[in-house]
XYZ file of C-alpha atoms in Angstrom:
437
model
C 0.304 -0.018 0.014
C 1.368 3.519 -0.867
C 2.864 4.844 2.369
C 0.949 8.119 1.964
C -1.985 6.603 2.690
C -0.679 6.162 6.030
C 0.276 9.816 6.434
C -3.107 11.793 5.645
C -1.772 15.005 6.758
C 1.028 14.766 3.786
C -1.445 14.424 1.590
C -3.753 17.109 2.122
C -0.469 19.589 2.644
C 0.879 17.910 -0.952
C -2.593 19.149 -2.315
C -2.840 22.437 -1.283
C 0.663 23.100 -2.649
C -0.894 21.352 -5.599
C -3.545 24.142 -5.860
C -1.507 26.552 -5.449
C 0.674 25.739 -8.387
C -2.247 25.518 -10.318
C -3.824 28.974 -9.139
C -0.250 30.283 -10.222
C -0.011 28.647 -13.874
C -3.705 29.991 -14.859
C -3.377 33.378 -13.472
C 0.233 33.862 -15.110
C -1.648 32.357 -18.358
C -4.387 34.312 -17.983
C -2.851 37.814 -17.319
C -0.337 36.689 -20.357
C -3.438 35.943 -22.854
C -5.342 39.676 -21.618
C -1.978 41.622 -22.333
C -1.138 42.626 -18.670
C 2.668 41.461 -18.230
C 5.609 42.344 -19.748
C 4.898 44.850 -23.150
C 8.352 44.654 -23.862
C 7.412 48.104 -25.404
C 8.563 51.513 -23.493
C 6.726 51.905 -20.372
C 6.913 47.719 -19.467
C 3.729 46.892 -18.150
C 0.160 48.757 -19.053
C -0.795 51.235 -16.657
C -3.887 49.399 -16.709
C -2.985 46.376 -15.600
C -4.015 44.738 -12.311
C -0.416 43.867 -11.649
C 0.755 47.462 -11.807
C 2.990 48.504 -8.960
C 2.435 44.524 -7.202
C 5.974 43.034 -6.174
C 5.712 39.380 -5.222
C 5.206 40.194 -2.011
C 1.747 41.686 -3.422
C 0.910 39.454 -5.154
C 1.461 36.302 -3.031
C -0.724 37.924 -0.107
C -3.170 39.342 -2.324
C -4.117 36.159 -3.954
C -4.009 34.322 -0.850
C -1.439 31.849 -1.661
C -0.800 29.458 1.515
C 2.039 29.409 3.442
C 3.186 26.263 2.161
C 3.476 26.735 -1.333
C 4.968 30.096 -1.088
C 7.726 29.451 1.555
C 8.453 25.794 0.726
C 8.076 25.835 -3.272
C 7.449 29.308 -4.414
C 9.955 30.891 -2.935
C 13.136 28.632 -2.944
C 12.611 27.774 -6.741
C 12.742 31.520 -7.462
C 15.407 32.566 -4.908
C 18.034 29.872 -6.997
C 16.517 30.668 -10.630
C 17.114 34.559 -9.464
C 20.314 34.147 -7.371
C 18.692 36.453 -5.405
C 17.993 36.428 -1.440
C 14.063 35.957 -0.592
C 13.764 39.507 0.358
C 14.881 40.405 -2.520
C 12.832 38.400 -4.484
C 9.731 39.254 -2.556
C 10.597 43.020 -4.075
C 10.664 41.944 -7.536
C 7.987 43.288 -9.772
C 4.661 40.614 -10.157
C 5.179 40.954 -13.750
C 8.251 39.896 -14.037
C 7.845 36.842 -12.401
C 4.889 35.072 -13.900
C 5.977 36.436 -17.457
C 8.461 33.796 -16.749
C 5.659 31.260 -15.693
C 3.873 31.916 -18.733
C 6.547 31.298 -20.795
C 8.231 28.684 -19.326
C 6.016 26.867 -17.345
C 4.719 23.729 -16.451
C 6.435 21.805 -19.264
C 9.275 24.251 -20.282
C 12.327 22.868 -20.966
C 16.084 24.114 -19.620
C 18.738 23.952 -22.744
C 22.726 23.556 -21.451
C 25.964 24.204 -23.116
C 27.269 20.338 -23.676
C 30.506 21.211 -24.732
C 32.512 23.832 -22.799
C 32.977 27.760 -22.282
C 35.575 27.788 -24.622
C 34.082 26.223 -27.068
C 31.347 28.759 -26.869
C 33.920 31.522 -26.684
C 35.252 30.432 -29.528
C 32.403 30.396 -31.606
C 31.675 33.561 -30.618
C 34.754 35.256 -31.476
C 35.291 33.598 -34.917
C 34.427 36.206 -36.964
C 36.588 38.873 -34.718
C 40.183 39.571 -36.334
C 41.813 41.191 -33.445
C 41.262 39.970 -29.802
C 43.313 41.911 -27.106
C 43.461 39.645 -23.933
C 44.921 40.572 -20.507
C 44.118 44.082 -21.567
C 43.047 46.406 -17.699
C 41.226 49.180 -19.417
C 42.085 52.500 -17.199
C 39.717 54.923 -19.835
C 36.796 55.299 -21.891
C 36.771 58.603 -23.207
C 35.527 60.677 -26.088
C 38.005 61.554 -28.473
C 37.634 65.504 -27.743
C 39.136 64.620 -24.461
C 43.676 65.392 -25.068
C 45.124 62.277 -25.421
C 48.300 60.409 -25.806
C 49.895 60.802 -29.340
C 49.825 57.087 -29.952
C 48.558 56.119 -33.674
C 44.952 54.504 -34.136
C 44.891 50.886 -34.638
C 40.889 50.716 -35.903
C 40.206 51.796 -40.073
C 38.068 54.677 -40.453
C 34.613 53.596 -41.454
C 33.262 55.328 -44.098
C 30.239 56.279 -42.350
C 30.993 57.543 -39.099
C 33.953 59.013 -37.623
C 35.828 57.642 -35.049
C 34.449 58.584 -31.649
C 36.137 56.867 -28.694
C 39.229 56.576 -27.317
C 40.089 52.962 -24.995
C 43.236 53.748 -22.731
C 44.862 50.989 -21.346
C 47.119 50.151 -17.761
C 50.283 51.005 -19.962
C 49.611 53.988 -21.603
C 47.933 52.828 -24.590
C 45.801 54.223 -26.851
C 43.208 52.373 -29.447
C 40.838 54.379 -31.344
C 37.138 52.794 -32.291
C 33.871 54.132 -33.546
C 31.647 51.947 -31.525
C 32.389 50.527 -27.698
C 29.956 47.612 -26.485
C 29.956 47.690 -23.023
C 29.260 43.380 -22.671
C 29.602 43.912 -19.143
C 27.550 44.393 -15.780
C 25.998 48.018 -15.899
C 27.871 48.396 -12.251
C 31.157 47.785 -13.846
C 30.217 49.639 -17.035
C 29.388 52.911 -15.003
C 32.221 52.428 -12.395
C 34.550 52.413 -15.576
C 32.837 55.208 -17.204
C 33.060 57.603 -13.841
C 36.679 57.086 -13.755
C 36.898 58.232 -17.305
C 38.186 61.521 -18.347
C 35.120 63.721 -19.173
C 34.689 65.744 -22.423
C 33.575 68.986 -22.013
C 30.182 68.842 -23.985
C 29.825 64.975 -23.115
C 26.395 64.848 -21.324
C 25.845 61.422 -22.687
C 28.094 60.089 -20.332
C 26.784 61.828 -17.217
C 23.270 60.263 -18.629
C 24.667 57.134 -19.069
C 26.132 56.828 -16.067
C 22.810 57.603 -13.591
C 20.903 54.798 -15.838
C 23.433 52.518 -15.560
C 23.843 53.327 -11.369
C 19.397 51.899 -11.035
C 20.491 48.652 -11.603
C 21.029 46.728 -8.721
C 23.533 43.433 -7.786
C 23.740 41.103 -5.768
C 26.887 38.899 -4.599
C 26.711 35.292 -4.650
C 28.937 32.225 -3.984
C 29.522 29.591 -6.914
C 31.296 26.007 -5.520
C 32.029 23.328 -7.615
C 32.888 19.828 -6.291
C 32.175 16.324 -5.615
C 30.939 16.550 -1.978
C 27.180 14.671 -1.710
C 26.326 15.829 1.338
C 24.907 18.959 -0.601
C 22.493 16.082 -1.887
C 19.200 14.147 -1.088
C 19.886 10.955 1.039
C 18.601 9.094 -2.031
C 20.439 9.175 -5.245
C 17.508 8.515 -7.034
C 15.961 11.626 -5.878
C 18.569 13.485 -7.444
C 17.189 16.373 -10.460
C 19.162 18.331 -12.427
C 18.431 21.351 -10.361
C 18.403 20.073 -6.464
C 17.284 23.185 -3.603
C 17.586 23.714 0.197
C 16.467 26.063 2.266
C 16.807 27.112 5.807
C 13.989 28.502 7.561
C 13.056 30.039 10.868
C 12.164 26.808 12.639
C 14.657 24.291 11.345
C 15.065 23.472 7.220
C 12.195 24.100 4.704
C 9.118 25.912 5.524
C 10.504 27.560 8.558
C 8.034 30.877 9.970
C 11.022 32.970 9.402
C 11.182 33.408 5.780
C 10.249 36.833 5.087
C 10.379 38.202 8.051
C 13.255 39.259 10.734
C 14.254 35.963 11.366
C 14.913 35.157 7.827
C 17.001 38.454 7.668
C 14.406 41.114 6.319
C 15.931 43.954 7.339
C 19.097 42.664 8.274
C 21.955 43.726 5.710
C 23.649 41.198 3.554
C 26.622 39.411 4.967
C 29.946 40.720 4.573
C 30.743 37.835 2.034
C 27.822 38.690 0.058
C 25.446 36.691 0.994
C 23.209 35.778 4.149
C 22.488 31.614 3.831
C 19.451 31.999 6.370
C 17.897 34.359 3.610
C 18.355 32.107 0.407
C 18.153 28.997 -1.375
C 21.273 26.823 -2.414
C 20.985 25.503 -5.757
C 23.091 22.637 -7.134
C 23.345 21.232 -10.654
C 24.345 18.166 -11.233
C 26.366 18.347 -14.039
C 26.508 14.235 -14.806
C 23.012 14.903 -15.871
C 23.539 17.879 -18.537
C 26.637 16.327 -19.868
C 26.921 12.270 -20.459
C 30.408 11.884 -20.829
C 31.131 12.372 -16.928
C 29.480 8.930 -16.479
C 27.623 8.057 -13.594
C 30.767 7.370 -11.543
C 31.482 10.483 -9.012
C 29.430 12.997 -8.942
C 30.424 16.468 -10.458
C 28.035 18.945 -8.506
C 27.947 23.295 -8.682
C 26.268 24.855 -5.971
C 25.419 28.108 -5.919
C 24.928 30.204 -2.401
C 25.999 26.956 0.066
C 23.641 27.001 3.009
C 27.303 25.034 4.382
C 30.134 24.424 2.264
C 31.518 21.674 0.453
C 33.928 19.121 1.992
C 37.663 21.722 0.985
C 38.731 18.249 0.277
C 36.693 17.827 -2.667
C 36.425 20.960 -3.830
C 37.445 21.871 -7.413
C 36.635 25.691 -7.421
C 35.301 28.431 -5.417
C 34.580 32.140 -7.297
C 32.115 34.820 -6.233
C 29.849 36.739 -9.179
C 27.275 39.049 -9.099
C 23.911 39.028 -10.180
C 21.843 41.691 -11.199
C 17.810 41.355 -9.614
C 14.810 43.475 -10.066
C 13.162 46.362 -8.482
C 10.209 48.458 -9.802
C 12.934 51.446 -10.847
C 15.198 48.741 -12.395
C 12.379 47.824 -14.548
C 11.605 51.044 -15.968
C 15.342 51.978 -16.167
C 15.435 49.772 -19.260
C 13.640 52.723 -20.555
C 16.119 54.691 -19.662
C 18.472 52.565 -21.033
C 17.474 52.211 -24.477
C 17.170 56.404 -24.242
C 20.974 56.672 -23.826
C 22.521 54.029 -26.138
C 24.672 55.149 -28.441
C 25.051 58.176 -26.999
C 29.238 59.161 -27.503
C 29.780 55.879 -29.191
C 28.717 54.013 -26.553
C 26.396 50.883 -26.089
C 25.474 48.621 -23.140
C 24.800 44.754 -23.589
C 23.573 42.545 -20.868
C 21.175 40.482 -18.824
C 20.318 43.341 -16.966
C 19.843 45.350 -20.346
C 16.509 43.549 -21.467
C 12.979 42.748 -19.597
C 12.504 40.465 -17.765
C 14.355 38.150 -14.970
C 17.900 38.917 -15.666
C 19.319 35.469 -17.601
C 21.607 34.924 -20.358
C 18.928 35.115 -23.387
C 18.404 39.105 -21.988
C 22.184 39.002 -23.127
C 22.182 38.001 -26.866
C 18.505 39.404 -27.143
C 20.213 42.908 -26.299
C 22.994 42.557 -28.043
C 21.426 41.630 -31.026
C 19.104 44.472 -30.551
C 22.512 46.940 -30.547
C 24.031 45.040 -33.239
C 21.073 45.944 -35.315
C 20.813 49.624 -34.111
C 24.714 50.231 -34.915
C 23.940 48.373 -38.365
C 21.277 51.405 -38.946
C 23.494 53.737 -38.455
C 26.881 52.023 -40.265
C 24.607 51.419 -43.726
C 24.386 47.363 -43.144
C 21.562 45.366 -41.630
C 21.868 42.655 -38.933
C 19.053 39.515 -39.550
C 18.343 37.688 -36.196
C 15.407 35.096 -37.645
C 14.670 33.469 -34.131
C 14.001 37.786 -33.424
C 11.587 38.212 -35.720
C 7.922 38.674 -35.096
C 8.308 40.353 -31.770
C 8.778 38.872 -28.137
C 5.468 39.679 -26.844
C 3.911 37.245 -29.736
C 5.633 33.781 -27.860
C 2.718 33.502 -25.042
C 0.049 35.322 -26.041
C -2.276 32.004 -26.165
C -6.320 32.387 -26.541
C -8.717 31.304 -23.386
C -8.475 27.400 -24.240
C -4.836 27.436 -24.035
C -5.028 28.756 -20.650
C -7.739 25.864 -20.033
C -5.421 23.044 -21.174
C -3.079 24.898 -19.090
C -5.307 24.391 -15.754
C -5.880 20.409 -17.032
C -2.164 19.393 -18.332
C -1.101 20.989 -14.958
C -3.778 19.127 -12.731
C -3.054 16.006 -14.210
C 0.624 16.064 -13.904
C 0.496 17.300 -10.480
C -1.911 14.071 -9.598
C 0.524 11.700 -11.795
C 3.045 13.179 -8.996
C 1.321 13.150 -5.377
C 0.636 9.550 -6.682
C 4.189 8.163 -7.349
C 5.724 10.512 -5.046
C 4.194 12.375 -2.474
C 6.734 12.650 0.009
C 8.166 16.987 -0.133
C 11.878 17.259 0.129
C 12.568 18.416 3.783
C 16.477 19.094 3.914
C 16.450 17.924 7.787
C 15.414 14.902 6.562
C 16.549 14.095 3.407
C 20.174 15.385 3.253
C 22.856 14.645 4.657
C 24.157 18.187 5.564
C 21.790 17.940 8.806
C 24.197 17.669 11.429
C 27.009 20.260 9.392
C 24.371 22.252 8.929
C 22.786 22.503 12.626
C 26.401 22.420 14.562
C 27.587 25.677 11.626
C 24.571 27.380 12.502
């Protein structure tokens, strides 16, 4: 007899979570169908949208989502997806998160590079004839600013004059028609602020002002082979595995979104508060078959407790853009200052929605298209034709179908695997975490 028949409380709990999950899907699809989510146009969201001005905290509370779904399913999942604290997630505009839900859930699939980052870099840089590596930039300034007598290394364009000079830390100066900042917004702002200011170059100050509106949070990523961060039973390992610490033990504590879980507290000095973030572990063997099924290769982001040092392959800090209502509207501001003085900006932050790699690609394609218009050439991007918003718009029956399929999917899941993942019973790190905390 299935074990869940002996645990009616668990069955009811899972049913409540499933019900709220279905409600989330139906609401997201309905809002998308009505045009109430992101418009991918100036203004980002229609003023008459019922979600206008709402954060995720507003959405979850005003729509009556249960604590079990919010704290034990939704918040851990999207905290890991957005690589941000629970508190930062609650400040995301509701339309941004629901746009992702409408596009990708419940049956969306993730894509991974099966080769290596080196292969990606080689493919992307193949058309580029000159690449400078290990070069630190001291200043990027208008050619109206006096520079050294170093001759330009970039040929002149028949369509536009040389506008910018890049000065390296060795004093070498190279001149260009356009400079694209494929960096974080805060890094681009820092470079521009330390660059020499040319008289009359008011565009630079405007660009810095817009770039500083995009917030970032620091995170730690560790590559390792320590299986203690995974569920005890290997058959329950997934591609992405989440764990959180709440105010009352592990997942589901009463402290999420309250003082106990870190609301009102500053981020830890090292970059994040392990009590206020979702640990996400990527099981590489599932996405890289060449690794085999023997030793497990894992990548843990924002670890609650550090993996065994003897099993650690690498560790590094990085920053991830988060979204607020101001930064969402700053995307409009960025469009207004793109190209001023020959300076352009691309990245996950520069595209509407949750900052993802797809945003880097889409914003890059848009900038290249605009440069092409200035320089007299056309760039064709087949997958971008037809508009972004058309991808998630569907009719009434699409919403109904999503509701029915999602209910069936969750019903089968309850029958097959009812137990809700809780780190205090399913993770090997219980004793270590309790000791560390």
